[in-house]
Amino acid sequence: MAKNHRGQTRHGSEIEVKSKFGAEFRRFSIVRAKPGRFDEFYQLVQHVHRVPTSELIVGYADIHGDLLPINNDDNFFKAVSTAAPLLRVIVQRKEDADYNAFGTNSTLRKRKGLTGFPGLLKTHERPRPTRDISLPQDFRPVSSIIDVDILPETVRRVKLYKQGSDRPLGFYIRDGTSLRVTPRGIEKAPAVFISRLVPGGLAESTGLIAVNDEVLEVNGIEVAGKTLDQVTDMMVANSRNLIITVRPVNQRVAGGGGTLTSPAAVVTTTTTTMTTRSTNGLLLPGPPEPGSYVIGNFTDVDSEAESDDDVIIEGGAGSLAERITAEASEMEGPNGEAWLHSGNDQGRWSSEQALNGSARSEAVQHRVESTAGATAYGGHQRHSMEEDGTVITL
Amino acid sequence: MIRFLRRTGGENQRDKALKDKFEFNKTVQHGFPHQPSALAYDQVLQIMAIGTKNGSITIYGAPGVEFSARYKEVVSIMQLHFLPGQGRIVALLDNSLISLWEVLDKGGQSELSHKQDFTIPCQPGALPSVTRPTALCVSAAGDKLYIGSEAGSVHVLQLSSSQFDDVLSQEGALQSLPEEYRVGKALGAVEAIREDPRASTSILVGYTRGLLLLWDLNRRSLQRCLPGTQQLESVHWSPSGQQVTCSYSDGSYQVWSLDDSEEQRVPSLLYGPYPCKAITKIQRFITSGCTFVVFSGGMPRASFGDRHCVTVMHEHEHVAFDFTSRVVDFFTVSGAKPGTVLDEPKVLVVLVEEELVAIDLMAPGWPSLTPPYLASLHSSAITCSHHVSAIPSKLWERIVACGVQQKEKHSSAEWPINGGVMKSQKRTSRDLLLTGHEDGSVRFWDASGVALQPLYKLSTASVFVTEADQPEPIQETDEGHWPPFRKVGCFDPYSDDPRLGIQKISLCKFSGQLALAGSAGQVLLMELNDESTEHEINTYTMDLLEENETFRWKGHDRLIIRSGPVPLPAGYQPQLVVQAMPPASLTALALQAEWHLLAFGTSHGFGLFDCHQRKSVLTKCTLHPNDALALEGPLSRVKSLKKSLRQSFRRMRKSRTTARKRPDPTTKVREANARLAEQDLPGEVELAPVQRRVEARSPDDSFTGMVKCLYFADTFLRDGSHHGPSLWAGTNAGVVYAYSLEIPTPEHRNEQPIHARFGKEIQLMHRAPVLALAVLDGKSSPLPEPLEVLHDLAKSPDLHGHHSLLIVSEEQFKIFMLPKVNSKHKFKLTATEGSRIRKASLVWLGTPPSGNSAGTSGIVTGNDEAVETCLVCLTNQGDVHGYSLPSLRLQARFSCMRKEDVTGISSCVFTHAGQGFYLISPSQFERFSVSAASVTELLCSLQPREPEAIHPLPIPEYSPTVNQVKPEDAVGTKKRGRVMENALLTDSRVLEEIQETLNASPPIKVDIDMNQNH
């Protein structure tokens, strides 16, 4: 039954809009074929939230979970065309709008950075940059170099944004031997290296990881002493938000011998120019480094953006409000990836709903209020009541 | 991390208390040693020893008495010899080293420890054959060790001083030989040395070439020469001392009489006239008026050269015991009365490569005798195991009774090897270990004590129509009755049909119901019946693909149930069979006896069956449309291999019996091909470096739909105010499905159908396989087992607080609140340390399970504070971790097995009390414990006599050697936490214990009395 239901709504002619203003939610629908112009939509939003006079910033959550603005006809049409079929709109007053909220992963909970992990150089608080630039457009990074300021030069910490893209991570790792400079001299140690990049994969397309780079850390945890299988498992377990710290193959010549844990060992002697290349003792030139040290376009404060975004699909006579959200998330497509992405926010919303009182009464309220703008919605909603397979996301 | 810091205070103290309850011990090894290579028996102390090819020595006495030790390096043990009565054992290793081991008393309990190593002294630069020992012999007094070398010399080692004090070189021996015996140049290696049973001053030395010399050590002169002409294999000197029997490599044996030098019997070739294989060991006794001959091997080479036989002949009885694996060694236990000259072999104990078989030679017909230990776990390969603790006494007795019926053909004689004293605690609970086997059988083992004892064997093969039902013309007919073979032992590695294999077992200990899930989609619901019956077995087919046309199963067929009434022996009898379609191997099974529901899962989906109304309630397809591999059925390949193996064995046997004149014309072609293939493999073929792909798990992976676990719970699935029955299923792709079940009230149970309504679906984002599911009640303790509350054996769960759901995936643990399913706690294991969870189980730590049957998992012992529930898991690195509940914090971590030990990890099973079993070889379970309170360990002692006490040989009165234990010790003094238990024992029980130990006086020591007589 759930399947039927999904099919029905996906090809429905109207788009459900769920508009959030502060702690309030309003629901209405617009016809997909004739969404109207932006200023009409703007007025509708003002109307349903009963703030006809306030200046508002209107944004929406796109399929990747990013908060993108709606401020002209173009991006309004874009928002309507990509909504499938729920359009989540976030409304803010212009005076207390937080422009930083816009952008990649913006709907995810902000987390502390990677800086607190053990085995790293001393961290110092970095002031959060306040950017006074225009709102980001509809683009998104696939990778970034992070923590440049706190890591030794010879080490690079790369974050791969797997989420939101259907591209494979696309790399292989292997065992090898690394030479390290220690107070006792040069020591050989088993290490893990990148062995292959899959053409067209995320890793290759970033240009930040190259074959024969030595893997030092996975999501802030040192891999020294771990087997290849363990490192593989760690990477797979973190694959949704993979941060790997590598010693690039072309950096080793530049005299970086020090291990991460003992920065003092970064000696300036000429012996450290010994390459840490391994298996057959050859120095393999790495591929050229395109645009190294490019800082990501976006802040990395959410670097450990892992979250409890497991999807929970509710069945049977759940509460009405839950069902509405559930319908929406079911429609996100079979992979569910996109929805999960914004799971946190949704979770917060649901809890707010709960705070507002019984979910059912609120839903009723919605229906009453949305009669002006959305005609068919209520009926549709009631129809769906007989069906099961609703979803709640956290 | 912040969360970690935030949560301090009260919980930390609780965690600390929990930490103290963890303690890791590897305690006992159950089963049969892998690759045994040597056997020894000490008639005085009534103990035997088995050495293996990987360098472990284990001494077995009375059940529960075991001493085990192991060489650090991998060495093969070639021979073992006890120093009689001393508790010492000499081992000959394959690296020419001779080691002395000793059972030492350490704080009331004995241990086997290494004492000394010897090598044959030689000049520098001597050939290796000079120092390579080939034969060992311990003098009856246990003070001297005679060592024969490959170079043909005999060295005498004084064990008291560790000095080599005498050498009989081959040159010396040759010189003293009379002229007519000096044939050829050398005598060959020393094959056997025997001490004269009547006088310890002379020894008999047998050389490979066949010559036997009786040598007087005191006078250093030749006493007698026995000119054997065949290549010598073994020598036996009858205990009375009059006759020497030697066996030869051509399958013949010869008896020499020492009293009457005139008598010289010709070698007799028993299984002639065609060439025979060597008789590797022979023993010949003179009993009342008759001889008793026992030997291994000697089979006609052409027709039965592949048989592994031990032949026993006595008067008119003659049996060739036919074993399924190679005979390593054998010995006989003497039952002769003291003072008689005769020797009465009482029990024949044969060590074959895969099992230990004992044959009662006193009982008519020579039935086999079941040893109380060394059970051959792998008689058919183990496919799964299941542990149930604290079995109610009634069910236990019924299972035992069924097992006794099965053993009717076996001898009821007592186990003769009963040296040593077991000091381990008597059984505190009745624990059952069930092993499922490849041939469709399930074995029930008594796992309560240190010895794993077989209780009952259940076979499911008789329910199905198998290949074995249409047997090929049996070969027995063309074999005739000579030699008189008799199959013994239970080791049978060839399964008739791999589809019979048992994959999952679920036993409800309260109702006695047993559910078995097999490799071809069959789920059998069994019930215990004390009588044998004959009834028809109904099959109910459930299509897990839900008639989806797009899927097509390409694997093996389902098994066919026998039509008509099937005769069923007493014991577990199948009530019904649920057949999952497609007939893929079952991957999950859950039995809810209280609700009469049975849930099962395969790689295609899961189904719920109502056992009461006997109809399907629910099927759910979890298969991903693109998953072609899941529809292939990997079993088909295995089957063909097995089948061909079996057939090729049969063919081999047949070809040997008939003609083998013409060489196979294809052989030459094959050889040529092999040569070609070698050339094709040049050295410069580059081995691809080991590399691993790093990729996120995707729903398109194979076997994502495989159902890994099923779980029934009475909990809050829909809302926080109403609880009700529910079914939970976890898949390989990290999806958990939950269904709420509407079960009619008991009065309407017959007519109203059960409804299953979809409740929830949880997709874990990391998509790792879900290994286990559990619901914790408001006090964070797991819900009790079905029927447990009904039987007053557990408190009813706290239904007022919030229930929570524990999901254990391969990568992390998560606890969700119910019914909202919001995440409460989690622990990410793989993301932080790269190890993955392979096995997980909830374990109750604290009070040891109490003695009465009510002590299920120690929950209702009244001492609630003492018991803590925690989560124990085994990782793919071979580590055992313990986590607190519900905070999911790591409390303890132990390294348990090597990470390369894949079978060990996959076979691991945890018990409720915090113990575990895993396979260390196909035939051996290692038992371990993570709980400080529940340890099943070997506590036993052996009280050997001092060598001096034996030395002056005539001992007028031989005092009991083994039972010098004070009564307090006999009851079992396990130091840690066991004192209370002992105090609980009633006086009468203590008395009984003491009586038992005192009554078990050791059997009479024959050898010594014999020596007195002469």
Short mmCIF file of N, CA and C in Angstrom, two decimals, chain B residues 756-817:
data_model
loop_
_atom_site.label_atom_id
_atom_site.label_comp_id
_atom_site.label_asym_id
_atom_site.label_seq_id
_atom_site.Cartn_x
_atom_site.Cartn_y
_atom_site.Cartn_z
N ALA B 756 -1.09 -9.26 11.64
CA ALA B 756 0.20 -8.57 11.77
C ALA B 756 0.07 -7.27 11.01
N ARG B 757 0.31 -6.18 11.69
CA ARG B 757 0.18 -4.89 11.02
C ARG B 757 1.52 -4.18 11.03
N PHE B 758 1.84 -3.65 9.87
CA PHE B 758 3.10 -2.96 9.73
C PHE B 758 3.18 -1.82 10.74
N GLY B 759 4.23 -1.79 11.51
CA GLY B 759 4.33 -0.76 12.53
C GLY B 759 5.39 0.27 12.20
N LYS B 760 6.59 -0.18 11.97
CA LYS B 760 7.69 0.77 11.75
C LYS B 760 8.72 0.15 10.84
N GLU B 761 9.44 1.03 10.21
CA GLU B 761 10.60 0.59 9.45
C GLU B 761 11.72 1.56 9.76
N ILE B 762 12.82 1.04 10.20
CA ILE B 762 13.94 1.91 10.56
C ILE B 762 15.09 1.61 9.62
N GLN B 763 15.52 2.61 8.90
CA GLN B 763 16.69 2.45 8.03
C GLN B 763 17.88 3.08 8.73
N LEU B 764 18.81 2.25 9.16
CA LEU B 764 20.02 2.80 9.77
C LEU B 764 20.85 3.42 8.66
N MET B 765 21.34 4.60 8.90
CA MET B 765 22.02 5.29 7.83
C MET B 765 23.32 4.63 7.43
N HIS B 766 23.97 3.96 8.35
CA HIS B 766 25.25 3.36 7.97
C HIS B 766 25.05 2.04 7.25
N ARG B 767 23.83 1.56 7.18
CA ARG B 767 23.46 0.40 6.35
C ARG B 767 24.22 -0.88 6.69
N ALA B 768 24.76 -0.95 7.86
CA ALA B 768 25.49 -2.16 8.22
C ALA B 768 24.49 -3.23 8.65
N PRO B 769 24.83 -4.50 8.48
CA PRO B 769 23.91 -5.57 8.85
C PRO B 769 23.50 -5.49 10.31
N VAL B 770 22.25 -5.73 10.57
CA VAL B 770 21.73 -5.73 11.93
C VAL B 770 21.95 -7.12 12.51
N LEU B 771 22.70 -7.20 13.60
CA LEU B 771 23.04 -8.51 14.16
C LEU B 771 22.08 -8.94 15.25
N ALA B 772 21.60 -8.00 16.02
CA ALA B 772 20.75 -8.39 17.14
C ALA B 772 19.79 -7.25 17.47
N LEU B 773 18.64 -7.63 17.98
CA LEU B 773 17.63 -6.68 18.41
C LEU B 773 17.19 -7.08 19.81
N ALA B 774 16.91 -6.10 20.63
CA ALA B 774 16.38 -6.42 21.94
C ALA B 774 15.60 -5.21 22.43
N VAL B 775 14.59 -5.48 23.21
CA VAL B 775 13.84 -4.40 23.82
C VAL B 775 14.17 -4.39 25.31
N LEU B 776 14.51 -3.23 25.81
CA LEU B 776 14.81 -3.07 27.22
C LEU B 776 13.62 -2.40 27.90
N ASP B 777 13.31 -2.84 29.09
CA ASP B 777 12.14 -2.27 29.76
C ASP B 777 12.53 -0.97 30.46
N GLY B 778 11.61 -0.46 31.24
CA GLY B 778 11.83 0.85 31.86
C GLY B 778 13.06 0.89 32.75
N LYS B 779 13.46 -0.27 33.25
CA LYS B 779 14.65 -0.31 34.11
C LYS B 779 15.88 -0.73 33.32
N SER B 780 15.74 -0.68 32.02
CA SER B 780 16.86 -1.02 31.13
C SER B 780 17.29 -2.45 31.25
N SER B 781 16.43 -3.30 31.71
CA SER B 781 16.80 -4.72 31.63
C SER B 781 16.00 -5.35 30.49
N PRO B 782 16.57 -6.31 29.84
CA PRO B 782 15.91 -6.88 28.67
C PRO B 782 14.60 -7.56 29.04
N LEU B 783 13.69 -7.59 28.11
CA LEU B 783 12.42 -8.27 28.35
C LEU B 783 12.70 -9.75 28.60
N PRO B 784 11.92 -10.37 29.47
CA PRO B 784 12.17 -11.79 29.74
C PRO B 784 11.83 -12.65 28.53
N GLU B 785 12.32 -13.86 28.58
CA GLU B 785 12.03 -14.80 27.50
C GLU B 785 10.56 -15.19 27.53
N PRO B 786 10.04 -15.67 26.42
CA PRO B 786 8.66 -16.13 26.41
C PRO B 786 8.45 -17.19 27.48
N LEU B 787 7.32 -17.13 28.12
CA LEU B 787 6.91 -18.10 29.14
C LEU B 787 7.69 -18.00 30.43
N GLU B 788 8.70 -17.16 30.45
CA GLU B 788 9.52 -17.09 31.66
C GLU B 788 8.71 -16.52 32.82
N VAL B 789 7.94 -15.49 32.52
CA VAL B 789 7.14 -14.86 33.57
C VAL B 789 6.03 -15.80 33.99
N LEU B 790 5.45 -16.47 33.01
CA LEU B 790 4.36 -17.39 33.27
C LEU B 790 4.78 -18.49 34.24
N HIS B 791 6.02 -18.88 34.15
CA HIS B 791 6.52 -19.93 35.03
C HIS B 791 7.11 -19.37 36.31
N ASP B 792 6.85 -18.09 36.54
CA ASP B 792 7.35 -17.44 37.77
C ASP B 792 8.85 -17.47 37.86
N LEU B 793 9.49 -17.44 36.75
CA LEU B 793 10.94 -17.53 36.79
C LEU B 793 11.57 -16.18 36.54
N ALA B 794 10.77 -15.21 36.22
CA ALA B 794 11.33 -13.88 36.03
C ALA B 794 10.28 -12.88 36.47
N LYS B 795 10.76 -11.74 36.84
CA LYS B 795 9.83 -10.67 37.14
C LYS B 795 9.19 -10.22 35.83
N SER B 796 7.96 -9.82 35.93
CA SER B 796 7.37 -9.28 34.71
C SER B 796 8.07 -7.96 34.42
N PRO B 797 8.19 -7.64 33.17
CA PRO B 797 8.96 -6.45 32.82
C PRO B 797 8.26 -5.19 33.29
N ASP B 798 9.04 -4.20 33.46
CA ASP B 798 8.53 -2.90 33.88
C ASP B 798 7.83 -2.27 32.68
N LEU B 799 6.51 -2.24 32.74
CA LEU B 799 5.78 -1.73 31.59
C LEU B 799 5.38 -0.27 31.79
N HIS B 800 5.83 0.31 32.86
CA HIS B 800 5.44 1.70 33.10
C HIS B 800 6.44 2.68 32.53
N GLY B 801 7.69 2.33 32.71
CA GLY B 801 8.71 3.23 32.17
C GLY B 801 8.73 3.17 30.66
N HIS B 802 9.69 3.84 30.10
CA HIS B 802 9.78 3.85 28.65
C HIS B 802 10.59 2.65 28.19
N HIS B 803 10.04 1.94 27.28
CA HIS B 803 10.82 0.86 26.69
C HIS B 803 11.79 1.45 25.68
N SER B 804 12.86 0.75 25.49
CA SER B 804 13.79 1.20 24.47
C SER B 804 14.26 0.01 23.64
N LEU B 805 14.67 0.31 22.46
CA LEU B 805 15.05 -0.72 21.51
C LEU B 805 16.56 -0.67 21.31
N LEU B 806 17.19 -1.80 21.50
CA LEU B 806 18.63 -1.89 21.27
C LEU B 806 18.86 -2.53 19.91
N ILE B 807 19.57 -1.83 19.07
CA ILE B 807 19.92 -2.39 17.77
C ILE B 807 21.43 -2.55 17.72
N VAL B 808 21.87 -3.74 17.48
CA VAL B 808 23.30 -3.99 17.32
C VAL B 808 23.54 -4.25 15.84
N SER B 809 24.27 -3.35 15.22
CA SER B 809 24.66 -3.61 13.84
C SER B 809 26.12 -3.99 13.84
N GLU B 810 26.63 -4.35 12.68
CA GLU B 810 28.04 -4.73 12.62
C GLU B 810 28.95 -3.57 12.99
N GLU B 811 28.46 -2.35 12.83
CA GLU B 811 29.33 -1.20 13.04
C GLU B 811 29.05 -0.42 14.31
N GLN B 812 27.82 -0.41 14.76
CA GLN B 812 27.54 0.36 15.95
C GLN B 812 26.36 -0.19 16.74
N PHE B 813 26.26 0.29 17.98
CA PHE B 813 25.11 -0.03 18.81
C PHE B 813 24.26 1.22 18.92
N LYS B 814 22.96 1.03 18.96
CA LYS B 814 22.08 2.19 19.13
C LYS B 814 20.94 1.80 20.04
N ILE B 815 20.55 2.75 20.84
CA ILE B 815 19.36 2.54 21.66
C ILE B 815 18.36 3.63 21.29
N PHE B 816 17.16 3.22 20.94
CA PHE B 816 16.10 4.14 20.57
C PHE B 816 15.00 4.04 21.61
N MET B 817 14.38 5.16 21.89
CA MET B 817 13.23 5.13 22.76
C MET B 817 12.04 4.64 21.95
#
